[in-house]
mmCIF file of C-alpha atoms in Angstrom:
data_model
loop_
_atom_site.group_PDB
_atom_site.id
_atom_site.type_symbol
_atom_site.label_atom_id
_atom_site.label_comp_id
_atom_site.label_asym_id
_atom_site.label_seq_id
_atom_site.Cartn_x
_atom_site.Cartn_y
_atom_site.Cartn_z
ATOM 1 C CA VAL N 13 -67.477 -20.361 -70.034
ATOM 2 C CA TYR N 14 -63.875 -19.224 -69.793
ATOM 3 C CA ARG N 15 -61.605 -20.272 -71.825
ATOM 4 C CA GLY N 16 -58.521 -18.759 -70.343
ATOM 5 C CA ASP N 17 -55.532 -18.011 -71.988
ATOM 6 C CA PRO N 18 -54.751 -19.561 -74.920
ATOM 7 C CA ALA N 19 -51.487 -20.172 -74.103
ATOM 8 C CA ASP N 20 -51.918 -21.948 -70.856
ATOM 9 C CA ARG N 21 -54.616 -24.046 -72.854
ATOM 10 C CA ALA N 22 -52.284 -24.669 -75.468
ATOM 11 C CA GLY N 23 -49.088 -25.695 -72.634
ATOM 12 C CA ALA N 24 -51.927 -28.042 -70.859
ATOM 13 C CA LEU N 25 -52.816 -29.836 -74.405
ATOM 14 C CA ALA N 26 -49.248 -30.744 -74.395
ATOM 15 C CA THR N 27 -49.499 -32.352 -71.637
ATOM 16 C CA HIS N 28 -52.578 -33.858 -71.588
ATOM 17 C CA VAL N 29 -51.195 -35.745 -75.268
ATOM 18 C CA ASP N 30 -47.827 -36.276 -72.993
ATOM 19 C CA ALA N 31 -49.635 -38.152 -70.444
ATOM 20 C CA VAL N 32 -52.018 -40.021 -73.327
ATOM 21 C CA ALA N 33 -49.167 -40.455 -75.723
ATOM 22 C CA GLY N 34 -47.130 -42.476 -71.763
ATOM 23 C CA ILE N 35 -50.556 -44.036 -71.004
ATOM 24 C CA SER N 36 -51.291 -45.956 -74.692
ATOM 25 C CA LEU N 37 -47.536 -47.354 -74.950
ATOM 26 C CA LEU N 38 -48.508 -49.369 -72.775
ATOM 27 C CA ARG N 39 -51.282 -51.349 -74.524
ATOM 28 C CA PRO N 40 -49.747 -55.242 -74.786
ATOM 29 C CA SER N 41 -50.303 -53.660 -78.961
ATOM 30 C CA ALA N 42 -47.156 -52.173 -79.010
ATOM 31 C CA LEU N 43 -44.859 -52.638 -75.409
ATOM 32 C CA ASN N 44 -44.904 -55.936 -74.658
ATOM 33 C CA ALA N 45 -45.315 -57.864 -78.371
ATOM 34 C CA SER N 46 -41.867 -55.347 -79.071
ATOM 35 C CA LEU N 47 -40.552 -56.404 -75.659
ATOM 36 C CA PHE N 48 -41.813 -60.085 -76.864
ATOM 37 C CA GLU N 49 -39.865 -60.095 -79.820
ATOM 38 C CA THR N 50 -36.485 -58.930 -77.925
ATOM 39 C CA VAL N 51 -36.833 -61.807 -75.100
ATOM 40 C CA LEU N 52 -37.679 -64.626 -78.545
ATOM 41 C CA VAL N 53 -35.237 -63.400 -80.820
ATOM 42 C CA ALA N 54 -32.373 -62.829 -77.974
ATOM 43 C CA ALA N 55 -33.369 -66.566 -77.126
ATOM 44 C CA VAL N 56 -32.722 -67.789 -80.624
ATOM 45 C CA MET N 57 -29.287 -66.246 -80.832
ATOM 46 C CA MET N 58 -28.432 -68.442 -78.521
ATOM 47 C CA THR N 59 -28.578 -71.640 -80.426
ATOM 48 C CA PRO N 60 -25.309 -71.107 -82.739
ATOM 49 C CA LEU N 61 -23.266 -70.574 -79.083
ATOM 50 C CA VAL N 62 -25.007 -73.059 -77.532
ATOM 51 C CA VAL N 63 -24.795 -76.096 -80.568
ATOM 52 C CA GLY N 64 -22.356 -74.753 -83.120
ATOM 53 C CA PRO N 65 -19.373 -76.001 -80.994
ATOM 54 C CA PHE N 66 -20.411 -79.488 -81.069
ATOM 55 C CA TYR N 67 -21.454 -79.377 -84.836
ATOM 56 C CA LEU N 68 -18.220 -78.058 -85.495
ATOM 57 C CA SER N 69 -16.023 -80.641 -83.496
ATOM 58 C CA ARG N 70 -17.857 -84.072 -83.460
ATOM 59 C CA SER N 71 -20.021 -83.350 -86.757
ATOM 60 C CA LEU N 72 -17.178 -81.879 -89.567
ATOM 61 C CA GLY N 73 -14.403 -82.585 -86.985
ATOM 62 C CA LEU N 74 -12.336 -78.699 -86.876
ATOM 63 C CA ASP N 75 -10.290 -78.410 -84.295
ATOM 64 C CA ALA N 76 -10.847 -75.764 -81.101
ATOM 65 C CA ALA N 77 -9.475 -73.370 -83.534
ATOM 66 C CA GLU N 78 -10.443 -73.489 -86.395
ATOM 67 C CA ALA N 79 -14.234 -73.700 -84.632
ATOM 68 C CA GLY N 80 -13.867 -70.500 -82.766
ATOM 69 C CA VAL N 81 -12.784 -69.537 -86.325
ATOM 70 C CA ALA N 82 -15.738 -70.396 -87.255
ATOM 71 C CA LEU N 83 -18.217 -69.736 -84.319
ATOM 72 C CA SER N 84 -16.424 -66.239 -84.711
ATOM 73 C CA ILE N 85 -17.493 -65.208 -88.373
ATOM 74 C CA GLY N 86 -21.461 -64.938 -87.224
ATOM 75 C CA PRO N 87 -20.675 -62.235 -84.445
ATOM 76 C CA LEU N 88 -18.127 -60.365 -87.360
ATOM 77 C CA VAL N 89 -20.644 -59.919 -89.782
ATOM 78 C CA ALA N 90 -23.035 -58.556 -87.306
ATOM 79 C CA VAL N 91 -20.816 -55.770 -86.456
ATOM 80 C CA LEU N 92 -20.448 -55.071 -89.614
ATOM 81 C CA ALA N 93 -24.098 -55.433 -90.864
ATOM 82 C CA GLY N 94 -24.629 -52.338 -88.291
ATOM 83 C CA TRP N 95 -24.454 -49.250 -89.267
ATOM 84 C CA PRO N 96 -26.251 -50.542 -93.017
ATOM 85 C CA ALA N 97 -28.753 -51.809 -91.118
ATOM 86 C CA GLY N 98 -29.359 -48.484 -89.420
ATOM 87 C CA ARG N 99 -29.287 -46.579 -92.643
ATOM 88 C CA LEU N 100 -32.509 -49.206 -93.541
ATOM 89 C CA VAL N 101 -33.726 -48.555 -90.576
ATOM 90 C CA ASP N 102 -33.438 -44.918 -91.026
ATOM 91 C CA ARG N 103 -34.990 -45.297 -94.867
ATOM 92 C CA PHE N 104 -37.970 -47.755 -95.193
ATOM 93 C CA GLY N 105 -38.786 -47.448 -91.699
ATOM 94 C CA ALA N 106 -39.049 -49.748 -87.859
ATOM 95 C CA PRO N 107 -42.044 -51.479 -88.465
ATOM 96 C CA ALA N 108 -40.798 -52.961 -91.570
ATOM 97 C CA MET N 109 -37.421 -53.768 -91.328
ATOM 98 C CA THR N 110 -38.729 -55.542 -87.933
ATOM 99 C CA LEU N 111 -40.953 -57.854 -90.326
ATOM 100 C CA ALA N 112 -37.718 -57.771 -92.380
ATOM 101 C CA GLY N 113 -34.499 -58.782 -89.612
ATOM 102 C CA LEU N 114 -37.466 -61.562 -88.136
ATOM 103 C CA ILE N 115 -38.476 -62.889 -91.153
ATOM 104 C CA GLY N 116 -33.923 -63.315 -92.625
ATOM 105 C CA LEU N 117 -33.410 -65.043 -88.887
ATOM 106 C CA ALA N 118 -36.785 -67.987 -89.925
ATOM 107 C CA ALA N 119 -35.242 -68.391 -93.569
ATOM 108 C CA GLY N 120 -31.384 -68.755 -91.868
ATOM 109 C CA ALA N 121 -33.044 -71.217 -88.986
ATOM 110 C CA SER N 122 -35.127 -72.917 -91.171
ATOM 111 C CA MET N 123 -31.298 -73.315 -93.407
ATOM 112 C CA VAL N 124 -29.598 -74.923 -90.805
ATOM 113 C CA GLY N 125 -31.909 -77.543 -90.194
ATOM 114 C CA VAL N 126 -31.659 -79.331 -93.114
ATOM 115 C CA VAL N 127 -27.809 -78.506 -93.183
ATOM 116 C CA SER N 128 -25.858 -82.236 -94.474
ATOM 117 C CA VAL N 129 -22.818 -82.140 -92.583
ATOM 118 C CA THR N 130 -21.625 -83.134 -96.714
ATOM 119 C CA SER N 131 -21.892 -79.286 -97.047
ATOM 120 C CA GLY N 132 -18.975 -78.271 -94.382
ATOM 121 C CA VAL N 133 -18.178 -75.327 -93.044
ATOM 122 C CA ALA N 134 -19.527 -72.688 -95.472
ATOM 123 C CA GLY N 135 -23.121 -74.744 -95.559
ATOM 124 C CA TYR N 136 -23.254 -73.842 -91.458
ATOM 125 C CA VAL N 137 -21.393 -70.891 -91.395
ATOM 126 C CA ALA N 138 -23.592 -69.454 -94.546
ATOM 127 C CA PRO N 139 -26.533 -69.247 -93.185
ATOM 128 C CA ILE N 140 -25.343 -68.489 -89.395
ATOM 129 C CA ALA N 141 -24.125 -65.818 -91.174
ATOM 130 C CA GLY N 142 -27.726 -64.866 -92.174
ATOM 131 C CA MET N 143 -29.271 -65.170 -88.947
ATOM 132 C CA THR N 144 -26.758 -62.354 -87.452
ATOM 133 C CA ALA N 145 -26.866 -60.444 -89.968
ATOM 134 C CA SER N 146 -30.791 -60.393 -89.910
ATOM 135 C CA TYR N 147 -30.335 -60.268 -85.854
ATOM 136 C CA ALA N 148 -28.138 -56.480 -86.643
ATOM 137 C CA LEU N 149 -31.449 -55.492 -88.491
ATOM 138 C CA PHE N 150 -34.149 -56.640 -85.968
ATOM 139 C CA GLN N 151 -32.149 -54.983 -83.165
ATOM 140 C CA ALA N 152 -31.719 -51.609 -85.411
ATOM 141 C CA ALA N 153 -35.439 -51.805 -86.400
ATOM 142 C CA ASN N 154 -37.135 -52.556 -82.435
ATOM 143 C CA ASN N 155 -35.448 -50.342 -80.561
ATOM 144 C CA THR N 156 -35.979 -47.755 -82.386
ATOM 145 C CA PHE N 157 -39.736 -48.302 -83.088
ATOM 146 C CA LEU N 158 -39.168 -48.769 -78.906
ATOM 147 C CA MET N 159 -37.308 -45.298 -78.610
ATOM 148 C CA THR N 160 -39.609 -43.281 -81.051
ATOM 149 C CA THR N 161 -42.871 -44.334 -79.335
ATOM 150 C CA ALA N 162 -41.848 -44.260 -76.706
ATOM 151 C CA GLY N 163 -42.425 -39.901 -74.416
ATOM 152 C CA PRO N 164 -38.887 -38.576 -73.187
ATOM 153 C CA ARG N 165 -40.653 -39.089 -69.638
ATOM 154 C CA HIS N 166 -41.025 -43.462 -70.502
ATOM 155 C CA ARG N 167 -37.499 -43.575 -72.852
ATOM 156 C CA GLY N 168 -35.736 -44.508 -70.117
ATOM 157 C CA ALA N 169 -38.190 -46.780 -68.015
ATOM 158 C CA ILE N 170 -38.117 -48.520 -72.203
ATOM 159 C CA ALA N 171 -34.432 -49.174 -72.242
ATOM 160 C CA GLY N 172 -34.064 -50.593 -68.967
ATOM 161 C CA MET N 173 -36.582 -53.055 -70.075
ATOM 162 C CA LEU N 174 -35.717 -53.898 -73.481
ATOM 163 C CA GLY N 175 -31.604 -54.600 -72.151
ATOM 164 C CA LEU N 176 -33.447 -56.876 -68.750
ATOM 165 C CA ARG N 177 -35.533 -58.646 -71.792
ATOM 166 C CA ARG N 178 -32.920 -59.389 -73.754
ATOM 167 C CA ASN N 179 -30.625 -60.905 -70.578
ATOM 168 C CA VAL N 180 -33.948 -62.477 -69.642
ATOM 169 C CA GLY N 181 -33.873 -64.230 -73.366
ATOM 170 C CA LEU N 182 -30.292 -64.333 -73.824
ATOM 171 C CA ILE N 183 -30.465 -67.240 -70.396
ATOM 172 C CA ALA N 184 -33.622 -68.623 -71.533
ATOM 173 C CA GLY N 185 -32.111 -69.614 -74.523
ATOM 174 C CA ALA N 186 -29.341 -70.978 -73.429
ATOM 175 C CA TRP N 187 -31.264 -73.463 -71.495
ATOM 176 C CA ALA N 188 -34.230 -73.606 -73.402
ATOM 177 C CA MET N 189 -32.228 -75.219 -76.001
ATOM 178 C CA GLY N 190 -29.532 -76.654 -74.749
ATOM 179 C CA ILE N 191 -32.479 -79.269 -72.720
ATOM 180 C CA VAL N 192 -34.012 -79.695 -76.928
ATOM 181 C CA PHE N 193 -30.701 -80.573 -78.307
ATOM 182 C CA ALA N 194 -29.943 -82.775 -75.618
ATOM 183 C CA TRP N 195 -32.868 -84.457 -76.005
ATOM 184 C CA ALA N 196 -32.867 -84.334 -79.612
ATOM 185 C CA VAL N 197 -29.190 -86.151 -79.386
ATOM 186 C CA GLY N 198 -30.348 -88.408 -76.474
ATOM 187 C CA THR N 199 -27.756 -88.221 -74.646
ATOM 188 C CA GLY N 200 -26.352 -86.729 -71.329
ATOM 189 C CA ASP N 201 -22.557 -86.161 -73.097
ATOM 190 C CA ALA N 202 -23.418 -84.808 -76.623
ATOM 191 C CA ALA N 203 -18.586 -84.313 -76.988
ATOM 192 C CA THR N 204 -18.879 -88.326 -77.384
ATOM 193 C CA ALA N 205 -21.995 -88.969 -79.368
ATOM 194 C CA ASN N 206 -21.879 -90.026 -82.631
ATOM 195 C CA PRO N 207 -20.971 -87.379 -85.047
ATOM 196 C CA ASP N 208 -24.462 -88.098 -87.164
ATOM 197 C CA VAL N 209 -26.487 -88.382 -84.232
ATOM 198 C CA VAL N 210 -24.921 -84.649 -83.573
ATOM 199 C CA ALA N 211 -25.315 -83.719 -86.846
ATOM 200 C CA ALA N 212 -29.419 -84.166 -85.791
ATOM 201 C CA GLY N 213 -29.426 -82.997 -83.431
ATOM 202 C CA VAL N 214 -28.428 -79.449 -84.266
ATOM 203 C CA ARG N 215 -31.069 -80.239 -86.828
ATOM 204 C CA VAL N 216 -33.728 -80.584 -84.704
ATOM 205 C CA THR N 217 -32.514 -77.276 -82.551
ATOM 206 C CA PHE N 218 -32.709 -75.117 -85.081
ATOM 207 C CA ARG N 219 -36.263 -75.914 -86.424
ATOM 208 C CA VAL N 220 -37.254 -74.997 -83.651
ATOM 209 C CA SER N 221 -35.548 -72.083 -83.382
ATOM 210 C CA ALA N 222 -37.208 -71.469 -86.788
ATOM 211 C CA GLY N 223 -40.799 -72.245 -84.879
ATOM 212 C CA LEU N 224 -39.946 -69.990 -82.535
ATOM 213 C CA ILE N 225 -39.235 -67.246 -85.516
ATOM 214 C CA ALA N 226 -42.610 -67.621 -86.776
ATOM 215 C CA ALA N 227 -44.224 -67.651 -83.782
ATOM 216 C CA GLY N 228 -42.200 -64.432 -83.438
ATOM 217 C CA ILE N 229 -43.292 -62.899 -86.678
ATOM 218 C CA ALA N 230 -47.753 -63.697 -85.370
ATOM 219 C CA VAL N 231 -46.730 -61.726 -83.216
ATOM 220 C CA VAL N 232 -46.070 -58.710 -85.112
ATOM 221 C CA ALA N 233 -49.149 -59.206 -87.226
ATOM 222 C CA SER N 234 -51.351 -59.626 -84.616
ATOM 223 C CA ALA N 235 -49.827 -56.480 -82.751
ATOM 224 C CA ARG N 236 -49.684 -54.280 -86.261
ATOM 225 C CA ALA N 237 -53.835 -55.316 -86.361
ATOM 226 C CA SER N 238 -54.297 -54.446 -83.119
ATOM 227 C CA THR N 239 -52.671 -51.022 -83.319
ATOM 228 C CA ARG N 240 -54.429 -49.400 -86.507
ATOM 229 C CA ARG N 241 -58.208 -51.339 -84.775
ATOM 230 C CA SER N 242 -57.186 -48.943 -81.696
ATOM 231 C CA ALA N 243 -55.707 -46.156 -83.850
ATOM 232 C CA SER N 244 -59.285 -45.718 -85.957
ATOM 233 C CA SER N 245 -60.964 -45.678 -82.817
ATOM 234 C CA ASP N 246 -59.012 -43.296 -80.654
ATOM 235 C CA HIS N 247 -59.172 -41.245 -83.807
ATOM 236 C CA SER N 248 -63.542 -41.745 -83.712
ATOM 237 C CA LEU N 249 -63.762 -41.351 -80.129
ATOM 238 C CA HIS N 250 -61.185 -37.507 -81.081
ATOM 239 C CA HIS N 251 -63.579 -36.745 -83.586
ATOM 240 C CA ALA N 252 -66.626 -37.820 -81.482
ATOM 241 C CA ARG N 253 -65.243 -36.005 -78.904
ATOM 242 C CA ALA N 254 -64.019 -32.241 -80.690
ATOM 243 C CA LEU N 255 -67.017 -32.171 -82.625
ATOM 244 C CA THR N 256 -69.419 -32.361 -79.229
ATOM 245 C CA HIS N 257 -66.602 -29.374 -77.656
ATOM 246 C CA SER N 258 -67.298 -27.788 -80.647
ATOM 247 C CA GLN N 259 -71.314 -27.410 -80.565
ATOM 248 C CA GLY N 260 -71.133 -26.715 -76.510
ATOM 249 C CA ARG N 261 -69.239 -23.797 -77.605
#
């Protein structure tokens, strides 16, 4: 049996491993789950932008300038949380921080889902700030996972798909959450609706958002279980092939 030069064999093996890694990345348990989460989270993060102005102006009685300041707090928190989120991902790993970000998003949305008008601006802004900080953590973790999992030949394609799915999520969220809010308010003109009705509609919309994030957490758990099973199966297959090859020699 011709075995060839060891350097040639090593190069061929490296090429084969890279190809297998690229093919494995396309399995639903890895790539599709992360991209699904990207769409879902982006859609949920549109909720404060869609319904927040109605709650702040109608239910809390803020003027345009005051509502604008309140709305800007969430994005500001996301900006400030970006670097610490990256450090947390480096320390604890992307999978754990992806789950932590999703749990934080679900918790924040659930809190707004039960918020009372009597809690004022702080009662609304505080959980929104928690959501945006969790969003920054999720973004850092999910991006890191995808970029480190992808082989060098696939990173550009994955980055493109990531941006596409995020934009799709933003568009879908603006549409879907607007529909949920309009349905919950029960009128075509939320700007003139009763303040208490608007507040109730906001709570319903955020409860739906929390439910969507809970679905995302279920997807994460399912994908991880599938990945572990696949990794165990691949390890057993590679071990069997190596043993057969060794016996053949």
